[in-house]
Amino acid sequence: MSFNFDERVERYHTDSEKWLKYRDRDILPLWIADTDFRVAPAIQEALQQRVAHGVFGYADDQGALARATAQWAASQYEWSIDPDWVVPLSGIKPIFSLLQESLLSTDQASVCTTPIYPPFTHSARAAGREQRLLPIPLFKNDNPLAMPLPALMTQERLLFICNPHNPGGKRYDRETLQRLADYADTYDLWVCSDEVHADLQLDPHSRHIPFASLSTRCEQRSITLLSAAKAFNLAGLGCAVAIIPNDDLRARLRRAIAQRLPVPNSLGVVATLAAWQEGEAWLAAQRDYLRLNRDRLVAHIATLPDLQVATPDAGFLAWIDASRLKLTDPQRWFEHHGLGLTGGAPFGDPQAVRLNFGCPRSRLDLALTRLTSAIDSL
Ligand SMILES: Cc1ncc(COP(=O)(O)O)c(C=O)c1O
């Protein structure tokens, strides 16, 4: 079966945050992390059937969603998990501050890599906890995730990683994960591993490695966050999971989650089940499409000496260093040239921008033309 990722799907009338930001302006929306692709036919059919039924009470998310998560983890990551370890979520973002409040006393702190998807660092402030940042040299080609790991104080108890990494799309290889596992052992850290971009490995031969899958010790100190939202473009449907193998930790977090978060959206559960049970062929085709988009983007940026890109191994987000342009606000400047990118400042690098290449190739090509004319105009 073939799938059409070249189709330009009009999104304004769907309340798309990505598209409404630039409504009536000639600016290509290449910012927030959803793609412009229509979902897999199996997902659309499952949703249509569910909508036709017409009753939308609370979903019994535990049984089917937990079993589907275990099957997906086994088939995609060779990670064998017990469905009982799965805690359903209505989204990932609120978990970052909830973990800090639940696992850290007010004088304890978390550790997080930088640059990073902003909710990781914002959540420490929201939870009133200190956070130490570990800088990752993302624009270095030789395994940029093999960052220096500093000695920690006793108050640091929770490590956040994002694998594959947002921004930058770098995947953690086994050696890097093992270093992080040793680090977590040395300082006795809980590890929250956000793996929502796991299923978008662009190299056909690379397989995602969950941090927790390294060993039983890693499992016991970990909270793994997963969802079908990025790989299957379901971000608006409110469904994700946390995999928490440690019984006490899981019981504690289950209680905190039940008090603070709604249960997953029942349509999100339907869509996630269809994605994980019937979406593999569509996902493989999307990866092929994204790989060509990635290669086209990286090759184009190589012709622009003032820009440098951290070639993504996974996902549809490219992290671009614009520091050689010596602009005060690169995001604003690219916007004036018709490109709606995400600014790097909230991620920890004001001289970088993030470009979402999860779009039809014709739109990407227009973006690349605009990128060149923006640079030429300097
Ligand atoms: C690494 C990462 N984690 C979490 C999220 C957000 O997840 P959710 O929409 O389920 O809160 C995103 C969205 O871009 C992300 O990139």
Short mmCIF file of C-alpha atoms and ligand atoms in Angstrom, two decimals:
data_model
loop_
_atom_site.label_atom_id
_atom_site.label_comp_id
_atom_site.label_asym_id
_atom_site.label_seq_id
_atom_site.Cartn_x
_atom_site.Cartn_y
_atom_site.Cartn_z
CA MET A 1 0.00 0.00 0.00
CA SER A 2 1.36 3.45 -0.78
CA PHE A 3 0.74 6.59 1.24
CA ASN A 4 0.73 10.15 -0.03
CA PHE A 5 2.91 12.43 2.08
CA ASP A 6 3.10 14.96 -0.78
CA GLU A 7 -0.54 15.93 -0.25
CA ARG A 8 -0.98 19.49 1.05
CA VAL A 9 -3.69 19.19 3.68
CA GLU A 10 -5.35 22.53 4.50
CA ARG A 11 -5.28 22.96 8.29
CA TYR A 12 -6.54 26.49 9.09
CA HIS A 13 -10.11 25.38 9.72
CA THR A 14 -8.96 22.74 12.23
CA ASP A 15 -7.79 25.22 14.91
CA SER A 16 -4.21 24.20 14.23
CA GLU A 17 -1.93 26.19 16.54
CA LYS A 18 0.90 25.76 14.06
CA TRP A 19 -1.05 27.24 11.14
CA LEU A 20 -3.16 29.88 12.88
CA LYS A 21 -0.05 31.66 14.18
CA TYR A 22 0.69 32.91 10.66
CA ARG A 23 -2.83 33.15 9.26
CA ASP A 24 -3.05 35.76 6.47
CA ARG A 25 0.74 36.27 6.47
CA ASP A 26 3.08 34.77 3.91
CA ILE A 27 5.11 32.88 6.49
CA LEU A 28 5.61 29.11 6.29
CA PRO A 29 4.76 27.51 9.65
CA LEU A 30 7.74 25.26 10.40
CA TRP A 31 7.73 25.60 14.14
CA ILE A 32 5.65 23.61 16.72
CA ALA A 33 6.27 19.85 16.73
CA ASP A 34 3.43 18.36 14.75
CA THR A 35 3.66 17.29 11.13
CA ASP A 36 1.38 18.29 8.26
CA PHE A 37 0.65 14.69 7.28
CA ARG A 38 -2.77 13.08 7.40
CA VAL A 39 -2.76 10.13 9.82
CA ALA A 40 -2.52 6.48 8.76
CA PRO A 41 -5.75 5.19 7.15
CA ALA A 42 -6.08 2.59 9.94
CA ILE A 43 -6.18 5.37 12.54
CA GLN A 44 -8.69 7.41 10.60
CA GLU A 45 -10.96 4.38 10.18
CA ALA A 46 -10.74 3.45 13.87
CA LEU A 47 -11.63 7.02 14.87
CA GLN A 48 -14.51 7.18 12.38
CA GLN A 49 -15.98 3.98 13.79
CA ARG A 50 -15.62 5.21 17.33
CA VAL A 51 -17.18 8.60 16.48
CA ALA A 52 -20.08 6.86 14.69
CA HIS A 53 -20.86 5.03 17.93
CA GLY A 54 -21.52 8.43 19.50
CA VAL A 55 -21.05 7.81 23.24
CA PHE A 56 -17.85 9.19 24.78
CA GLY A 57 -17.66 8.23 28.43
CA TYR A 58 -14.40 7.66 30.31
CA ALA A 59 -12.13 5.17 28.56
CA ASP A 60 -10.94 2.02 30.33
CA ASP A 61 -7.44 2.90 29.29
CA GLN A 62 -5.66 0.43 31.52
CA GLY A 63 -6.25 -2.90 29.82
CA ALA A 64 -5.97 -2.44 26.07
CA LEU A 65 -3.59 0.52 26.15
CA ALA A 66 -1.23 -1.19 28.58
CA ARG A 67 -1.18 -4.40 26.52
CA ALA A 68 -0.60 -2.47 23.29
CA THR A 69 2.27 -0.55 24.93
CA ALA A 70 3.92 -3.82 25.98
CA GLN A 71 3.52 -5.27 22.49
CA TRP A 72 4.93 -2.11 20.90
CA ALA A 73 7.92 -2.00 23.27
CA ALA A 74 8.69 -5.65 22.49
CA SER A 75 8.31 -5.37 18.73
CA GLN A 76 9.99 -1.98 18.23
CA TYR A 77 12.65 -1.83 20.95
CA GLU A 78 13.10 -5.49 21.96
CA TRP A 79 12.16 -4.39 25.47
CA SER A 80 10.02 -6.83 27.38
CA ILE A 81 7.74 -5.05 29.86
CA ASP A 82 4.87 -6.08 32.09
CA PRO A 83 1.62 -4.30 31.09
CA ASP A 84 1.13 -3.61 34.82
CA TRP A 85 4.04 -1.15 34.64
CA VAL A 86 2.12 1.10 32.25
CA VAL A 87 0.48 4.23 33.66
CA PRO A 88 -1.85 5.96 31.15
CA LEU A 89 -1.47 9.72 30.76
CA SER A 90 -3.42 12.45 29.02
CA GLY A 91 -0.12 14.09 28.01
CA ILE A 92 3.58 14.20 28.78
CA LYS A 93 4.25 17.85 29.63
CA PRO A 94 2.63 18.03 33.10
CA ILE A 95 4.65 15.01 34.21
CA PHE A 96 7.91 16.94 34.37
CA SER A 97 6.84 19.17 37.27
CA LEU A 98 4.73 16.44 38.86
CA LEU A 99 7.84 14.21 39.05
CA GLN A 100 9.88 16.94 40.68
CA GLU A 101 7.18 17.62 43.24
CA SER A 102 6.63 13.92 43.95
CA LEU A 103 10.25 12.69 43.98
CA LEU A 104 12.20 15.66 45.34
CA SER A 105 11.89 17.47 48.63
CA THR A 106 12.08 21.25 48.31
CA ASP A 107 15.83 21.23 48.99
CA GLN A 108 16.55 18.56 46.35
CA ALA A 109 17.27 19.20 42.69
CA SER A 110 17.09 17.70 39.22
CA VAL A 111 19.68 17.47 36.45
CA CYS A 112 18.82 18.12 32.82
CA THR A 113 20.69 18.34 29.51
CA THR A 114 20.68 21.62 27.57
CA PRO A 115 19.64 22.80 25.01
CA ILE A 116 16.35 21.07 25.70
CA TYR A 117 12.61 21.15 24.93
CA PRO A 118 11.60 24.11 27.20
CA PRO A 119 9.03 22.36 29.46
CA PHE A 120 11.87 20.38 31.04
CA THR A 121 13.49 23.51 32.46
CA HIS A 122 10.26 25.48 33.00
CA SER A 123 8.94 22.61 35.08
CA ALA A 124 11.73 22.97 37.65
CA ARG A 125 10.76 26.60 38.18
CA ALA A 126 7.07 25.68 38.35
CA ALA A 127 7.81 22.98 40.93
CA GLY A 128 10.06 25.32 42.94
CA ARG A 129 13.06 22.96 42.60
CA GLU A 130 16.63 23.71 41.62
CA GLN A 131 17.91 22.27 38.36
CA ARG A 132 21.48 21.78 37.15
CA LEU A 133 22.05 21.93 33.39
CA LEU A 134 24.43 19.62 31.52
CA PRO A 135 25.47 21.31 28.26
CA ILE A 136 25.47 19.05 25.18
CA PRO A 137 27.68 20.19 22.26
CA LEU A 138 25.02 19.52 19.62
CA PHE A 139 26.90 21.03 16.71
CA LYS A 140 29.87 18.68 17.11
CA ASN A 141 29.74 15.71 14.79
CA ASP A 142 31.55 13.18 16.98
CA ASN A 143 28.85 11.74 19.21
CA PRO A 144 27.57 15.05 20.63
CA LEU A 145 25.65 13.27 23.35
CA ALA A 146 28.84 11.99 24.96
CA MET A 147 28.80 15.15 27.07
CA PRO A 148 30.99 15.70 30.12
CA LEU A 149 29.16 14.53 33.23
CA PRO A 150 29.98 16.71 36.24
CA ALA A 151 30.25 15.53 39.84
CA LEU A 152 26.95 16.03 41.64
CA MET A 153 25.97 17.21 45.12
CA THR A 154 23.82 15.08 47.39
CA GLN A 155 20.71 17.17 46.68
CA GLU A 156 20.55 16.15 43.01
CA ARG A 157 18.27 13.14 42.75
CA LEU A 158 16.52 13.14 39.38
CA LEU A 159 18.04 13.09 35.89
CA PHE A 160 16.00 14.09 32.83
CA ILE A 161 17.02 12.83 29.41
CA CYS A 162 15.25 13.21 26.09
CA ASN A 163 16.02 10.33 23.73
CA PRO A 164 15.92 10.99 20.79
CA HIS A 165 16.82 14.49 21.73
CA ASN A 166 14.62 17.55 21.16
CA PRO A 167 15.98 19.80 19.75
CA GLY A 168 18.58 18.19 17.51
CA GLY A 169 17.08 14.76 16.88
CA LYS A 170 20.16 12.95 18.21
CA ARG A 171 19.64 9.37 19.32
CA TYR A 172 21.43 8.10 22.40
CA ASP A 173 23.59 5.11 21.47
CA ARG A 174 24.18 2.23 23.85
CA GLU A 175 27.54 3.54 25.01
CA THR A 176 26.13 6.97 25.93
CA LEU A 177 23.18 5.36 27.68
CA GLN A 178 25.55 3.12 29.64
CA ARG A 179 27.55 6.16 30.77
CA LEU A 180 24.31 7.76 31.93
CA ALA A 181 23.31 4.53 33.67
CA ASP A 182 26.65 4.43 35.52
CA TYR A 183 26.21 8.08 36.44
CA ALA A 184 22.73 7.40 37.78
CA ASP A 185 24.14 4.47 39.80
CA THR A 186 26.97 6.55 41.23
CA TYR A 187 24.68 9.33 42.43
CA ASP A 188 21.59 7.20 42.98
CA LEU A 189 19.38 9.20 40.63
CA TRP A 190 15.88 8.56 39.42
CA VAL A 191 15.92 8.84 35.63
CA CYS A 192 13.05 10.27 33.61
CA SER A 193 13.61 9.35 29.97
CA ASP A 194 11.31 11.14 27.54
CA GLU A 195 11.21 8.93 24.46
CA VAL A 196 8.26 10.41 22.57
CA HIS A 197 10.31 10.74 19.37
CA ALA A 198 11.54 7.11 19.60
CA ASP A 199 9.64 5.73 16.63
CA LEU A 200 11.03 8.18 14.08
CA GLN A 201 14.53 6.72 13.61
CA LEU A 202 15.55 7.96 10.18
CA ASP A 203 18.34 5.48 9.51
CA PRO A 204 16.56 2.28 8.38
CA HIS A 205 19.10 0.18 10.30
CA SER A 206 18.97 1.95 13.65
CA ARG A 207 16.72 0.83 16.44
CA HIS A 208 15.70 2.98 19.39
CA ILE A 209 17.19 1.86 22.71
CA PRO A 210 15.09 2.76 25.77
CA PHE A 211 17.27 3.80 28.73
CA ALA A 212 15.34 1.42 30.98
CA SER A 213 16.02 -1.56 28.69
CA LEU A 214 19.74 -1.53 29.53
CA SER A 215 19.40 -3.50 32.76
CA THR A 216 17.08 -4.30 35.65
CA ARG A 217 18.85 -1.61 37.66
CA CYS A 218 18.00 0.95 34.97
CA GLU A 219 14.41 -0.27 34.88
CA GLN A 220 14.07 0.12 38.62
CA ARG A 221 15.23 3.72 38.67
CA SER A 222 13.39 4.88 35.55
CA ILE A 223 10.24 6.54 34.32
CA THR A 224 9.97 6.14 30.53
CA LEU A 225 7.58 8.46 28.71
CA LEU A 226 6.14 7.29 25.39
CA SER A 227 3.29 8.15 23.08
CA ALA A 228 2.13 7.76 19.50
CA ALA A 229 1.69 11.54 19.26
CA LYS A 230 4.85 12.44 17.34
CA ALA A 231 5.34 9.42 15.11
CA PHE A 232 1.66 9.17 14.16
CA ASN A 233 0.73 12.88 14.35
CA LEU A 234 -1.81 12.56 17.16
CA ALA A 235 -0.65 15.42 19.41
CA GLY A 236 -4.15 16.94 19.64
CA LEU A 237 -5.71 13.74 20.99
CA GLY A 238 -4.31 13.65 24.53
CA CYS A 239 -2.95 10.16 25.11
CA ALA A 240 0.47 8.98 26.33
CA VAL A 241 1.95 6.48 28.77
CA ALA A 242 4.57 6.32 31.50
CA ILE A 243 6.33 2.98 31.98
CA ILE A 244 7.37 2.65 35.63
CA PRO A 245 8.76 -0.79 36.55
CA ASN A 246 9.47 0.04 40.23
CA ASP A 247 6.32 -0.94 42.18
CA ASP A 248 6.61 1.68 44.97
CA LEU A 249 7.47 4.47 42.60
CA ARG A 250 4.60 3.51 40.29
CA ALA A 251 2.08 3.43 43.15
CA ARG A 252 3.27 6.83 44.35
CA LEU A 253 3.13 8.41 40.90
CA ARG A 254 -0.19 6.78 40.02
CA ARG A 255 -1.74 8.52 43.03
CA ALA A 256 -0.19 11.88 42.15
CA ILE A 257 -1.26 11.56 38.50
CA ALA A 258 -4.84 10.61 39.44
CA GLN A 259 -5.14 13.75 41.58
CA ARG A 260 -3.67 16.12 39.04
CA LEU A 261 -4.36 14.92 35.49
CA PRO A 262 -7.43 13.88 33.53
CA VAL A 263 -7.51 10.32 32.19
CA PRO A 264 -6.49 9.96 28.52
CA ASN A 265 -8.93 11.16 25.89
CA SER A 266 -10.95 8.17 24.71
CA LEU A 267 -10.39 9.07 21.04
CA GLY A 268 -6.67 9.34 21.81
CA VAL A 269 -6.74 5.80 23.18
CA VAL A 270 -8.53 4.53 20.05
CA ALA A 271 -6.02 6.30 17.81
CA THR A 272 -3.00 5.05 19.79
CA LEU A 273 -4.24 1.45 19.68
CA ALA A 274 -4.76 1.68 15.92
CA ALA A 275 -1.30 3.27 15.49
CA TRP A 276 0.54 0.63 17.50
CA GLN A 277 -1.47 -2.31 16.21
CA GLU A 278 -1.96 -1.44 12.55
CA GLY A 279 0.24 1.54 11.74
CA GLU A 280 3.65 -0.01 11.11
CA ALA A 281 3.63 0.13 7.29
CA TRP A 282 2.50 3.77 7.31
CA LEU A 283 5.20 4.60 9.88
CA ALA A 284 7.92 2.97 7.77
CA ALA A 285 6.78 4.94 4.71
CA GLN A 286 6.74 8.17 6.72
CA ARG A 287 10.27 7.52 7.98
CA ASP A 288 11.45 7.09 4.37
CA TYR A 289 9.78 10.36 3.42
CA LEU A 290 11.24 12.21 6.41
CA ARG A 291 14.69 10.80 5.72
CA LEU A 292 14.63 12.32 2.22
CA ASN A 293 13.38 15.62 3.65
CA ARG A 294 16.16 15.55 6.25
CA ASP A 295 18.83 14.78 3.63
CA ARG A 296 17.57 17.55 1.36
CA LEU A 297 17.61 20.06 4.22
CA VAL A 298 21.07 19.08 5.47
CA ALA A 299 22.54 19.13 1.95
CA HIS A 300 21.04 22.57 1.36
CA ILE A 301 22.37 23.99 4.61
CA ALA A 302 25.82 22.66 3.68
CA THR A 303 25.75 25.17 0.81
CA LEU A 304 25.17 28.04 3.28
CA PRO A 305 28.41 28.50 5.22
CA ASP A 306 26.77 30.89 7.72
CA LEU A 307 24.49 28.14 9.01
CA GLN A 308 25.32 24.87 10.69
CA VAL A 309 22.89 22.05 11.38
CA ALA A 310 23.02 19.20 13.87
CA THR A 311 21.99 16.39 11.48
CA PRO A 312 18.99 14.69 13.11
CA ASP A 313 19.15 10.90 13.53
CA ALA A 314 15.46 10.82 14.41
CA GLY A 315 12.31 12.90 14.23
CA PHE A 316 11.37 15.86 12.04
CA LEU A 317 13.08 18.71 13.88
CA ALA A 318 16.39 20.23 12.78
CA TRP A 319 18.47 22.39 15.12
CA ILE A 320 20.27 25.10 13.22
CA ASP A 321 23.09 27.29 14.52
CA ALA A 322 22.74 30.81 13.10
CA SER A 323 25.37 32.45 15.34
CA ARG A 324 27.64 33.34 12.42
CA LEU A 325 24.90 35.66 11.11
CA LYS A 326 25.44 37.81 14.23
CA LEU A 327 21.76 38.69 14.56
CA THR A 328 20.13 39.76 17.82
CA ASP A 329 17.06 37.61 17.16
CA PRO A 330 17.48 35.00 14.37
CA GLN A 331 13.91 33.68 14.78
CA ARG A 332 12.42 37.15 14.16
CA TRP A 333 14.75 37.77 11.25
CA PHE A 334 13.82 34.50 9.50
CA GLU A 335 10.16 35.33 10.10
CA HIS A 336 10.67 38.58 8.14
CA HIS A 337 11.91 36.36 5.32
CA GLY A 338 8.84 34.12 5.31
CA LEU A 339 10.03 31.31 7.58
CA GLY A 340 8.18 30.59 10.82
CA LEU A 341 10.82 28.72 12.84
CA THR A 342 11.03 28.06 16.58
CA GLY A 343 13.44 30.42 18.34
CA GLY A 344 16.29 28.83 20.30
CA ALA A 345 16.22 31.08 23.40
CA PRO A 346 13.71 29.03 25.46
CA PHE A 347 15.75 25.90 24.63
CA GLY A 348 18.90 27.52 26.00
CA ASP A 349 20.57 28.85 22.81
CA PRO A 350 19.29 32.21 21.49
CA GLN A 351 21.50 31.96 18.40
CA ALA A 352 19.84 28.76 17.19
CA VAL A 353 16.52 28.08 15.50
CA ARG A 354 14.55 24.85 15.10
CA LEU A 355 13.02 23.92 11.75
CA ASN A 356 10.20 21.37 11.47
CA PHE A 357 10.65 19.43 8.22
CA GLY A 358 7.59 17.20 8.77
CA CYS A 359 5.82 18.66 5.74
CA PRO A 360 5.22 17.90 2.04
CA ARG A 361 8.43 18.17 0.02
CA SER A 362 7.10 21.04 -2.09
CA ARG A 363 6.70 23.11 1.08
CA LEU A 364 10.18 22.16 2.27
CA ASP A 365 11.63 23.18 -1.09
CA LEU A 366 9.96 26.58 -0.81
CA ALA A 367 11.41 26.91 2.71
CA LEU A 368 14.90 26.12 1.40
CA THR A 369 14.56 28.76 -1.33
CA ARG A 370 13.53 31.27 1.32
CA LEU A 371 16.44 30.24 3.53
CA THR A 372 18.89 31.03 0.73
CA SER A 373 17.29 34.37 -0.11
CA ALA A 374 17.27 35.31 3.59
CA ILE A 375 21.03 34.66 3.79
CA ASP A 376 21.65 36.39 0.45
CA SER A 377 19.85 39.50 1.69
CA LEU A 378 22.43 40.07 4.43
C1 LIG B 1 10.41 15.66 23.89
C2 LIG B 1 8.97 16.03 24.02
N1 LIG B 1 8.28 15.65 25.11
C3 LIG B 1 6.98 15.96 25.27
C4 LIG B 1 6.30 16.68 24.31
C5 LIG B 1 4.87 17.06 24.51
O1 LIG B 1 4.10 15.95 24.76
P1 LIG B 1 2.55 16.16 25.12
O2 LIG B 1 1.95 16.89 23.96
O3 LIG B 1 2.04 14.77 25.30
O4 LIG B 1 2.51 16.96 26.39
C6 LIG B 1 6.98 17.10 23.15
C7 LIG B 1 6.30 17.91 22.13
O5 LIG B 1 6.90 18.51 21.28
C8 LIG B 1 8.34 16.76 23.01
O6 LIG B 1 9.03 17.12 21.93
#
